[in-house]
Short mmCIF file of C-alpha atoms and ligand atoms in Angstrom, two decimals:
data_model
loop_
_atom_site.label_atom_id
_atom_site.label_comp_id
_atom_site.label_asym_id
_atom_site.label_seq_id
_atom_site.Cartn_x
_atom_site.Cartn_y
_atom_site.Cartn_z
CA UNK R 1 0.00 0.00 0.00
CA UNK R 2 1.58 3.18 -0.47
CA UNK R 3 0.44 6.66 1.31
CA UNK R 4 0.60 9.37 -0.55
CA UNK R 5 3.28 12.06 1.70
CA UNK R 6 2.07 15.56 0.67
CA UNK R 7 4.85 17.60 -0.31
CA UNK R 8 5.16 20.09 2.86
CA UNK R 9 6.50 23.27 0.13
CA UNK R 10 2.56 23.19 -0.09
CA UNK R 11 1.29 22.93 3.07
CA UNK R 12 1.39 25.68 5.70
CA UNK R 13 2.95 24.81 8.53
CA UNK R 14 0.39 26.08 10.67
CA UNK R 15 -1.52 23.19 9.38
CA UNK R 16 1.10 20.57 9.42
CA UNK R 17 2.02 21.64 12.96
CA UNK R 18 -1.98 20.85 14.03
CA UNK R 19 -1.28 17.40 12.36
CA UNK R 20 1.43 16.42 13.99
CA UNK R 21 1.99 17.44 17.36
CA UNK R 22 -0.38 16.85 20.39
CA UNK R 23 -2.70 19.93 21.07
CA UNK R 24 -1.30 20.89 24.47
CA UNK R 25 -0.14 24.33 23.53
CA UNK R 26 -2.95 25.16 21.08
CA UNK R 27 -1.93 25.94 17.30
CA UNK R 28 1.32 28.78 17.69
CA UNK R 29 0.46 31.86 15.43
CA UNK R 30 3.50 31.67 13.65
CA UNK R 31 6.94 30.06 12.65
CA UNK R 32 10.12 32.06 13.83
CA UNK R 33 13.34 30.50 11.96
CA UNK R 34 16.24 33.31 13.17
CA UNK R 35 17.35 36.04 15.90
CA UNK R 36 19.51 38.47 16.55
CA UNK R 37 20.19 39.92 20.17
CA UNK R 38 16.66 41.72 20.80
CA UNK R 39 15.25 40.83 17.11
CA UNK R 40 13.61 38.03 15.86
CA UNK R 41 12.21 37.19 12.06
CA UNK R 42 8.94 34.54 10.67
CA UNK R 43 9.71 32.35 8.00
CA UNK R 44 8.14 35.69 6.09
CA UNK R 45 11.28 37.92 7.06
CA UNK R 46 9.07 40.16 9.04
CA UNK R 47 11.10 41.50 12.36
CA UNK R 48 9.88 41.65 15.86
CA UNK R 49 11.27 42.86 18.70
CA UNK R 50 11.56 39.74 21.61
CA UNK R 51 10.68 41.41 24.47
CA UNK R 52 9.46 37.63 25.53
CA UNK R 53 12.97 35.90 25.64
CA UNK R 54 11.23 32.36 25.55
CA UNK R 55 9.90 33.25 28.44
CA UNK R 56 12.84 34.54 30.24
CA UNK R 57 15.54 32.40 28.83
CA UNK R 58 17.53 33.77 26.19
CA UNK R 59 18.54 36.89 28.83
CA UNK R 60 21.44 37.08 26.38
CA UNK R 61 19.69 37.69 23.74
CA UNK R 62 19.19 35.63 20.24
CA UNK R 63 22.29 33.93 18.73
CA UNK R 64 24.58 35.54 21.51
CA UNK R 65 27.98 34.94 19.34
CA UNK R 66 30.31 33.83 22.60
CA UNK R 67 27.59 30.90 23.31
CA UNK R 68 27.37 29.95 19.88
CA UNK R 69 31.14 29.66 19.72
CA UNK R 70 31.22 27.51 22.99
CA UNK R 71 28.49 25.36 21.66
CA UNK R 72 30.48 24.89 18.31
CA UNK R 73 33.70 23.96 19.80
CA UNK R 74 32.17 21.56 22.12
CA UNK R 75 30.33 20.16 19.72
CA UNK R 76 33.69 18.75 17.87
CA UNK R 77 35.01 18.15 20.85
CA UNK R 78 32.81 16.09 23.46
CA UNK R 79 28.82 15.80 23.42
CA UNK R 80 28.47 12.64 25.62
CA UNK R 81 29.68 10.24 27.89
CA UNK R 82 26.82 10.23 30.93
CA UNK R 83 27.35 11.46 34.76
CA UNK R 84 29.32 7.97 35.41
CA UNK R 85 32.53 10.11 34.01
CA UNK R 86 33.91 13.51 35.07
CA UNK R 87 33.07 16.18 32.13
CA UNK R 88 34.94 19.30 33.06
CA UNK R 89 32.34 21.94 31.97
CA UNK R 90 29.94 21.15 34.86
CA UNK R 91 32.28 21.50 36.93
CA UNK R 92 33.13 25.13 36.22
CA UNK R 93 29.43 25.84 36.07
CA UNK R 94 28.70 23.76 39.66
CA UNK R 95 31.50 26.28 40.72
CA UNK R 96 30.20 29.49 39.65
CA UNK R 97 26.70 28.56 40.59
CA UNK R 98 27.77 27.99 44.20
CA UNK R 99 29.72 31.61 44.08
CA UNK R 100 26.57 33.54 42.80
CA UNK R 101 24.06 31.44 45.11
CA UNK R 102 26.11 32.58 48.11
CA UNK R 103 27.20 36.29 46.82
CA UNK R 104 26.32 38.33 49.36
CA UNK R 105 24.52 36.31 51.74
CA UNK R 106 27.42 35.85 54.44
CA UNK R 107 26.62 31.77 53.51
CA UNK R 108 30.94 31.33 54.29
CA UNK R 109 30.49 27.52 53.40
CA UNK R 110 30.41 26.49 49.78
CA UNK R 111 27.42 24.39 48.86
CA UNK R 112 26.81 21.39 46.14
CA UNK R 113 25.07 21.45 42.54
CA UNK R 114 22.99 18.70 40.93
CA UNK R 115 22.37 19.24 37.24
CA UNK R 116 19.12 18.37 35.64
CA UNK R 117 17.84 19.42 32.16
CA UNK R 118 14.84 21.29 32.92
CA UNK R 119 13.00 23.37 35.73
CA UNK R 120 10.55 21.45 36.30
CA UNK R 121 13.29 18.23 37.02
CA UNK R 122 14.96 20.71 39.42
CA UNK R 123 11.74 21.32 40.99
CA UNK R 124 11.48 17.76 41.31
CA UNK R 125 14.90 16.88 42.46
CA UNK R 126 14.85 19.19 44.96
CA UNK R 127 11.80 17.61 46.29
CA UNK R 128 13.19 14.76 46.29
CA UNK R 129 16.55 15.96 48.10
CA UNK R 130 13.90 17.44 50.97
CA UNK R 131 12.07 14.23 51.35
CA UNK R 132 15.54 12.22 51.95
CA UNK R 133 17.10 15.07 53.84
CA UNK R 134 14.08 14.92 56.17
CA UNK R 135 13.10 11.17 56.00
CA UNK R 136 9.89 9.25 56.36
CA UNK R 137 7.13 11.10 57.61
CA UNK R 138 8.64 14.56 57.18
CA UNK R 139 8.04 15.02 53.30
CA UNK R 140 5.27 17.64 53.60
CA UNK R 141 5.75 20.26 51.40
CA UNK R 142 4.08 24.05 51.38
CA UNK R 143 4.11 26.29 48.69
CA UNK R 144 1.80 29.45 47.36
CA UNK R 145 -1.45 29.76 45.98
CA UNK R 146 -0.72 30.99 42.82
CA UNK R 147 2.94 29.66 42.31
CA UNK R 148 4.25 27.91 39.13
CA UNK R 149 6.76 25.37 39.75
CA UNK R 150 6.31 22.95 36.52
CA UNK R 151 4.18 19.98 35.10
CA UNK R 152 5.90 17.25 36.21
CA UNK R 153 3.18 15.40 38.55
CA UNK R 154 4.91 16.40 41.94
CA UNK R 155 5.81 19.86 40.61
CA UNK R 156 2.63 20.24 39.39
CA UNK R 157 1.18 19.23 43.00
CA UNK R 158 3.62 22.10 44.38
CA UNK R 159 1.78 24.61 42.01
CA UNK R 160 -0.54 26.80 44.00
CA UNK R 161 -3.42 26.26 41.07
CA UNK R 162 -5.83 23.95 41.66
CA UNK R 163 -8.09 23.57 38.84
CA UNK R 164 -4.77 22.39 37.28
CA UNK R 165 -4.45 19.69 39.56
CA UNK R 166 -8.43 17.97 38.71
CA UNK R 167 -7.44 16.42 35.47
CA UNK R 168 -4.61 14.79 36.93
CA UNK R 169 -5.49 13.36 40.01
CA UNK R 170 -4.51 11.57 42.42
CA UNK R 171 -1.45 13.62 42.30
CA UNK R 172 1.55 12.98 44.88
CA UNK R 173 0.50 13.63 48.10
CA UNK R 174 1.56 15.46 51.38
CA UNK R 175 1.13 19.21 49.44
CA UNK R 176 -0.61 22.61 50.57
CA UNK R 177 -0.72 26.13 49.83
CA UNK R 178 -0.96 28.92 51.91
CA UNK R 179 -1.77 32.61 50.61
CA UNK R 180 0.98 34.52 48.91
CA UNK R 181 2.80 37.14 50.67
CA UNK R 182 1.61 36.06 54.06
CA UNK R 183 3.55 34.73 56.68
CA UNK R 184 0.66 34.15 59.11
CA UNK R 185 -1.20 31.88 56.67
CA UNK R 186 1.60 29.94 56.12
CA UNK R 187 2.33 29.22 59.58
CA UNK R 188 -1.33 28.57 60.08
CA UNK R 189 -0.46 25.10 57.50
CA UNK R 190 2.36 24.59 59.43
CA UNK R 191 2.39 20.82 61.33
CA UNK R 192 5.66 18.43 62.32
CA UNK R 193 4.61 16.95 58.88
CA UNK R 194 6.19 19.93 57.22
CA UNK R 195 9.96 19.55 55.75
CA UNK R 196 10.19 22.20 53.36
CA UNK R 197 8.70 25.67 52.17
CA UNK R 198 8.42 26.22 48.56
CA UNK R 199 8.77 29.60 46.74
CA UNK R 200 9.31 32.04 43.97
CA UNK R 201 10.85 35.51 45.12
CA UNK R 202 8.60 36.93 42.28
CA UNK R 203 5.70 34.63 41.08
CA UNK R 204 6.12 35.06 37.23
CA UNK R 205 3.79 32.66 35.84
CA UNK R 206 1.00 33.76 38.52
CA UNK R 207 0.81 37.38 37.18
CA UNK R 208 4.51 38.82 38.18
CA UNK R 209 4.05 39.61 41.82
CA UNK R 210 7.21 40.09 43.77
CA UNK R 211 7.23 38.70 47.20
CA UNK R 212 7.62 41.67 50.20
CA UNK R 213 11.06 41.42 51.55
CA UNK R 214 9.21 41.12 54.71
CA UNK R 215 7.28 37.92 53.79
CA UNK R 216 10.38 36.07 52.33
CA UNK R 217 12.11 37.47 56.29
CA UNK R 218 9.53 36.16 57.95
CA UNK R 219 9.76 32.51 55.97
CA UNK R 220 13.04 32.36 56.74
CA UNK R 221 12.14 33.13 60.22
CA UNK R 222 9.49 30.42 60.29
CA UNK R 223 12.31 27.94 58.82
CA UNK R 224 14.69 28.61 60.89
CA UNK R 225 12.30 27.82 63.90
CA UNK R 226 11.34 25.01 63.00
CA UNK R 227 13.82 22.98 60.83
CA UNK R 228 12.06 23.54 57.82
CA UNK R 229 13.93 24.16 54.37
CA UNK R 230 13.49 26.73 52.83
CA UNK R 231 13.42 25.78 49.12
CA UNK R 232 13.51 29.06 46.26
CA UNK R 233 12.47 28.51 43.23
CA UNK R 234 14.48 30.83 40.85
CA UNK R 235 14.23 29.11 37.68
CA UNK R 236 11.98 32.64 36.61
CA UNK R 237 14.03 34.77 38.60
CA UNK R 238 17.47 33.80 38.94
CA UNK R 239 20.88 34.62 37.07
CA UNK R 240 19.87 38.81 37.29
CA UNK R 241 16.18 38.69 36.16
CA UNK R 242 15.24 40.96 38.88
CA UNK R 243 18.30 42.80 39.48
CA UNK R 244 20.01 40.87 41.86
CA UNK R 245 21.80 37.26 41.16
CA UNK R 246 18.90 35.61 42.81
CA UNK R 247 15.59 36.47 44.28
CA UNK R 248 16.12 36.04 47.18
CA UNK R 249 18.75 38.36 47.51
CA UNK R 250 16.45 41.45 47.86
CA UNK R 251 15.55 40.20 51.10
CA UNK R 252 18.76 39.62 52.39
CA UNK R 253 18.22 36.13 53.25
CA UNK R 254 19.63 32.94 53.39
CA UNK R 255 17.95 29.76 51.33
CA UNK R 256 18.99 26.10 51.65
CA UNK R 257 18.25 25.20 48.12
CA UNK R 258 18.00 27.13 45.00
CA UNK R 259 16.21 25.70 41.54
CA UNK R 260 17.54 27.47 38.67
CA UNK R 261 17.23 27.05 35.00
CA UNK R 262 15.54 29.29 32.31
CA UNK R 263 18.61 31.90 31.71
CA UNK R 264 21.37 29.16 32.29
CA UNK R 265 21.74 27.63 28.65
CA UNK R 266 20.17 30.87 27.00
CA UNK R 267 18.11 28.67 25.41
CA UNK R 268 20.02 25.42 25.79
CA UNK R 269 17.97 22.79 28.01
CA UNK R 270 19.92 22.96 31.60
CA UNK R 271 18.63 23.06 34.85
CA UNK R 272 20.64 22.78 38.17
CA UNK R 273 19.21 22.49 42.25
CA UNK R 274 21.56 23.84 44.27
CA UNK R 275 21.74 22.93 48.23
CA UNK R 276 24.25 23.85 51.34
CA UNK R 277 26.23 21.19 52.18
CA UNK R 278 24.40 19.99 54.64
CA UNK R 279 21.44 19.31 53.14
CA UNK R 280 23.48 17.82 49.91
CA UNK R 281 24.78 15.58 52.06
CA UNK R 282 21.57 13.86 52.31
CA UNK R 283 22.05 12.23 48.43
CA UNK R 284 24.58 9.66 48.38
CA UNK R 285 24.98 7.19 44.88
CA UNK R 286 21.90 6.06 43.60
CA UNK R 287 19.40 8.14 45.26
CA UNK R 288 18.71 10.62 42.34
CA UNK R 289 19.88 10.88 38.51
CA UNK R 290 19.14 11.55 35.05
CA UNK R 291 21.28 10.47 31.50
CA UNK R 292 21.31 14.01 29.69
CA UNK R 293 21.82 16.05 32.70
CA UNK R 294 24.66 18.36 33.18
CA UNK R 295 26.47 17.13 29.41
CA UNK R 296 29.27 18.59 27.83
CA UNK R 297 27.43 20.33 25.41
CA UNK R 298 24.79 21.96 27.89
CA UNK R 299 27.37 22.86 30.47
CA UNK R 300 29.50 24.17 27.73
CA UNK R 301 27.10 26.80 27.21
CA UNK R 302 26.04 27.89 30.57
CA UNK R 303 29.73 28.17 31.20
CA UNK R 304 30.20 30.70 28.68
CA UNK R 305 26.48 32.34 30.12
CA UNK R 306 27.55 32.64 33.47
CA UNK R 307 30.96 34.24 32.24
CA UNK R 308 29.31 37.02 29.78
CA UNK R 309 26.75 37.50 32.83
CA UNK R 310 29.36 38.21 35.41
CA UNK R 311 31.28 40.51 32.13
CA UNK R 312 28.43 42.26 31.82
CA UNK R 313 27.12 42.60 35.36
CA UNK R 314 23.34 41.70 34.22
CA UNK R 315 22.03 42.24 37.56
CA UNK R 316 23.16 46.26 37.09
CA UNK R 317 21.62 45.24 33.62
CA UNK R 318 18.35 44.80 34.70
CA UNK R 319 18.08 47.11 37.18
CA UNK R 320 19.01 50.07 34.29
CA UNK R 321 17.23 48.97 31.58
CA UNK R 322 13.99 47.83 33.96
CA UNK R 323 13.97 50.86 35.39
CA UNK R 324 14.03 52.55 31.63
CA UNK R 325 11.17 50.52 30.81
CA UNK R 326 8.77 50.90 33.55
CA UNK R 327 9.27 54.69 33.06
CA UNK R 328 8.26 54.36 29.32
CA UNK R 329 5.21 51.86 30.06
CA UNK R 330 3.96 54.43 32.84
CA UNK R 331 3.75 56.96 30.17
CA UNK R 332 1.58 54.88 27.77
CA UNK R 333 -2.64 55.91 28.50
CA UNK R 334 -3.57 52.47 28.35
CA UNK R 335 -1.14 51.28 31.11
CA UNK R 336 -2.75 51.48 34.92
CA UNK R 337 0.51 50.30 36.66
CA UNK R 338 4.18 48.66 36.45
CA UNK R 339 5.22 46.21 38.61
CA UNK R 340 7.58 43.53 38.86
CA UNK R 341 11.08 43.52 39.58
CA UNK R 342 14.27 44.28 37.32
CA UNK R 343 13.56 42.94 33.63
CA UNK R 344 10.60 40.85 34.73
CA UNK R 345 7.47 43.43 34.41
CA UNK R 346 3.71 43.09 34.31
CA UNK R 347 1.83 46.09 32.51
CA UNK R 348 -1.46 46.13 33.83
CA UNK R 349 -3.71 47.43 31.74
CA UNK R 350 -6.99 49.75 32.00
CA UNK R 351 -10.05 48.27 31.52
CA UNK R 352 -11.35 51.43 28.73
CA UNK R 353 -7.84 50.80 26.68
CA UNK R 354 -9.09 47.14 27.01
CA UNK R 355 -12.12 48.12 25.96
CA UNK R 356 -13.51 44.60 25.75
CA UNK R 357 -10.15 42.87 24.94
CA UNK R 358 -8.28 40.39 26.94
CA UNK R 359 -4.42 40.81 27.68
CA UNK R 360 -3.86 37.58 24.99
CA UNK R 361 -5.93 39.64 22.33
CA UNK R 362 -3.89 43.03 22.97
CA UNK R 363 -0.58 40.64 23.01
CA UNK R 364 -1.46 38.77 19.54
CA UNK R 365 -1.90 42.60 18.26
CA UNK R 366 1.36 43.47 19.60
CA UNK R 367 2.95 40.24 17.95
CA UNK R 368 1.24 40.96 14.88
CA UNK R 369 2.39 44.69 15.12
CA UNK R 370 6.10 42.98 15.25
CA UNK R 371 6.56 43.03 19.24
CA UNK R 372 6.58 39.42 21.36
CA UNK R 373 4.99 39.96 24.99
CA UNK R 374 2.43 37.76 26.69
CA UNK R 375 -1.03 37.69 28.60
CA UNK R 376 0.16 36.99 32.31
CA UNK R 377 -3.17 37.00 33.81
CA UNK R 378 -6.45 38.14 31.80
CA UNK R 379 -5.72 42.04 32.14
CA UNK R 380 -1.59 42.21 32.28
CA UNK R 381 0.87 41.75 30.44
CA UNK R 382 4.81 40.50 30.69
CA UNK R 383 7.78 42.13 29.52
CA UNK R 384 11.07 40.39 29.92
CA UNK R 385 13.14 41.68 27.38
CA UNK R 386 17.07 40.45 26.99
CA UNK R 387 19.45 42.15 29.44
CA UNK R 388 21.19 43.48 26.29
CA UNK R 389 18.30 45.33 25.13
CA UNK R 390 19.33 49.17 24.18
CA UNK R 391 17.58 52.03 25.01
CA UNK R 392 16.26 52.59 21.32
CA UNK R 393 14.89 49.00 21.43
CA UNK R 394 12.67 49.80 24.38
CA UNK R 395 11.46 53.19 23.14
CA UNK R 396 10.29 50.93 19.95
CA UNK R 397 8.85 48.28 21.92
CA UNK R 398 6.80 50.35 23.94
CA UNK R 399 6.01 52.90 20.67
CA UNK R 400 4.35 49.68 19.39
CA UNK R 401 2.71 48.65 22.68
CA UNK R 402 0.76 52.35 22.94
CA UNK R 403 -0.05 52.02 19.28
CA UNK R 404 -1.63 48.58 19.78
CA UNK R 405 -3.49 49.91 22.86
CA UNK R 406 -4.89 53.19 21.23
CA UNK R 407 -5.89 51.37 18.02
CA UNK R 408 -8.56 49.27 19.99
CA UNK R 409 -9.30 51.53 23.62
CA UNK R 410 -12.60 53.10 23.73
CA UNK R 411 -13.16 56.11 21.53
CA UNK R 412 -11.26 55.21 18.51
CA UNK R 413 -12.48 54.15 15.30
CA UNK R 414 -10.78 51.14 14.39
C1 LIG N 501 9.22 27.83 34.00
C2 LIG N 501 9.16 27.55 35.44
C3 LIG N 501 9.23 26.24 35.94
C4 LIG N 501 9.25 25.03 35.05
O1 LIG N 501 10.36 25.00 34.21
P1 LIG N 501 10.34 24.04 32.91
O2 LIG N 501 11.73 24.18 32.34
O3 LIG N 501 9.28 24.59 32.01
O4 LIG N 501 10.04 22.68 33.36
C5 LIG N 501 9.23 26.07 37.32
N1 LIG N 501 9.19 27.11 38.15
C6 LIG N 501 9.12 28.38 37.71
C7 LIG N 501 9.08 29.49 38.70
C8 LIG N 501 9.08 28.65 36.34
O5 LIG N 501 8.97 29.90 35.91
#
């Protein structure tokens, strides 16, 4: 029998995307195929402006020349040869990880680094590190309503959204949530159960609210009581996002493991949990592992990351640039308020400039107007441009923002 293969030059591969992958992310609008620091271009050669980074990944912006370098030498030199060998990259980038964790939180003792290839496997290795750390009857974990911390089926238990949870169930048990930003509610969840505290310093995915410095004080507090760990999730937020290495920084505290991953391979899969020593301690061989993790050609490139990061000083970066930006959004009509931290912003946006539009319809306007942002909750939107963003980028970015907004807000014509 032979089946007749349609010649894809006539298909569009909008069509042949619905075909043949699974439905979970709905049909994407369109096909990027190149980028360039801030800019991007559609199979089309129409240029937008990525103010989107793959949702906070590629922090050094598109085809960052130094990574692609490192990931073409390593490429001829070493791809493979699993965790049962010693591959030097990692252990640079274990190295540096520890110095940043522990920059300027007085933590005098160097911790340990466990490479994974995602966020949502460092979500779940860290979990996992808790529960052994802790033992038998201590693996309760509490995180926030509203929190993101992947879709794995213990990291999606974690995340604070529930109707996420019904199709899924039974899910892993021994999870709560407690209300963001409140220190007395999570105590209130609080029994000898308990072994860890999970949270973002900024809850991106949840609609880009930043945690008080208070709240993340008074966790620590809580921890510290109790023996409880106190387990940040930076994988958003970490490596400069919000203007400091990590999150948690702003609040001058101390965590006793750190999930990282987004910005490490800007755009390579990597993830990495770090822990103090301590609580590292509690894996010995066999108790955790994964074949891809932490190889040559990953580590390769967050080595060269981390290096052009600390070069460039994207913390100062972010704070700059962030700063630039809110100033311009806070001078479009349509915007009611900035907030976020550093490069990670939410716009949110007046209901007349809405004028019957959700944030994802005013975001496919912007992408069609040549500027990629997205709909964090049904009335903001994010802005996460690269760290390397100019100033004349931003001025464009937003220029195309106010002219999206005034095209549809109440009063106009079209
Ligand atoms: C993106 C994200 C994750 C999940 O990372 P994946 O690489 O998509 O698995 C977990 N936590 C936070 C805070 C995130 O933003």
């Amino acid at each position: 029998m032979t089946v007749a293969t349609p010649d894809p030059k006539f298909r569009d591969s909008r069509e042949r995307w619905a075909d043949a992958l699974m439905g979970n992310y709905g049909v994407p609008p369109l096909t990027f195929v190149r980028g360039s620091g801030t800019e991007l271009f559609d199979d089309t050669g129409k240029r937008y402006l990525d103010f989107l980074c793959g949702l906070a990944v590629t922090g050094l912006g598109h085809a960052h020349p130094r990574v692609a370098a490192a990931l073409t030498e390593q490429a001829s030199t070493l791809l493979h040869v699993s965790n049962l060998f010693v591959t030097e990259p990692q252990l640079e980038v274990a190295e540096r990880l520890d110095a940043l964790v522990r920059s300027g939180t007085g933590q005098a003792t160097p911790g340990r680094v466990l490479f994974q290839n995602s966020g949502a496997e460092a979500n779940e290795a860290a979990l996992k590190l808790a529960r052994k750390y802790h033992g038998r009857g201590r693996h309760g974990v509490v995180a926030a309503f509203r929190s993101f911390h992947g879709r794995t089926l213990a990291t999606l238990a974690a995340t604070g959204q529930p109707e996420k949870h019904e199709p899924f169930q039974p899910l892993p048990e021994g999870f709560r949530h407690a209300a963001w930003n409140d220190v007395a509610a999570f105590e209130a969840v609080l029994d000898p159960s308990v072994g860890a505290i999970l949270l973002e310093p900024l809850q991106g995915e949840g609609g880009v609210n930043p945690a008080d410095v208070d709240f993340l004080r008074g966790i620590r507090r809580l921890c510290d009581e109790r023996g409880i760990l106190l387990i940040m999730d930076e994988i958003q937020t970490g490596l400069g996002r919000t203007g400091e290495w990590f999150g948690f920084h702003h609040a001058g505290i101390t965590a006793d493991i750190v999930t990282v991953a987004k910005a490490l391979g800007n755009g390579v899969p990597i993830g990495a949990v770090w822990a103090t020593a301590d609580v590292a301690s509690a894996f010995g061989p066999g108790d955790h592992g994964s074949t891809f993790a932490g190889q040559p050609l990953a580590a390769a490139a967050a080595r060269e990351v981390l290096q052009v990061m600390v070069e460039i000083d994207v913390p100062l970066l972010a704070r700059e640039r962030g700063a630039e930006l809110t100033v311009l959004l806070e001078a479009v009509p349509g915007v009611a308020d900035v907030r976020g931290l550093g490069l990670l912003l939410a716009a949110e946006l007046r209901p007349e400039a809405l004028n019957g539009r959700t944030a994802a319809e005013v975001a496919r306007a912007c992408l069609e107007a040549g500027l990629v942002v997205n709909a964090v909750t049904p009335t903001a939107l994010r802005l996460a441009p690269p760290f390397t963003v100019s100033g004349e980028e931003l001025v464009e970015g937003v220029e195309i923002l106010a002219g999206v907004m005034a095209a549809g807000s109440a009063g106009e014509d079209s």
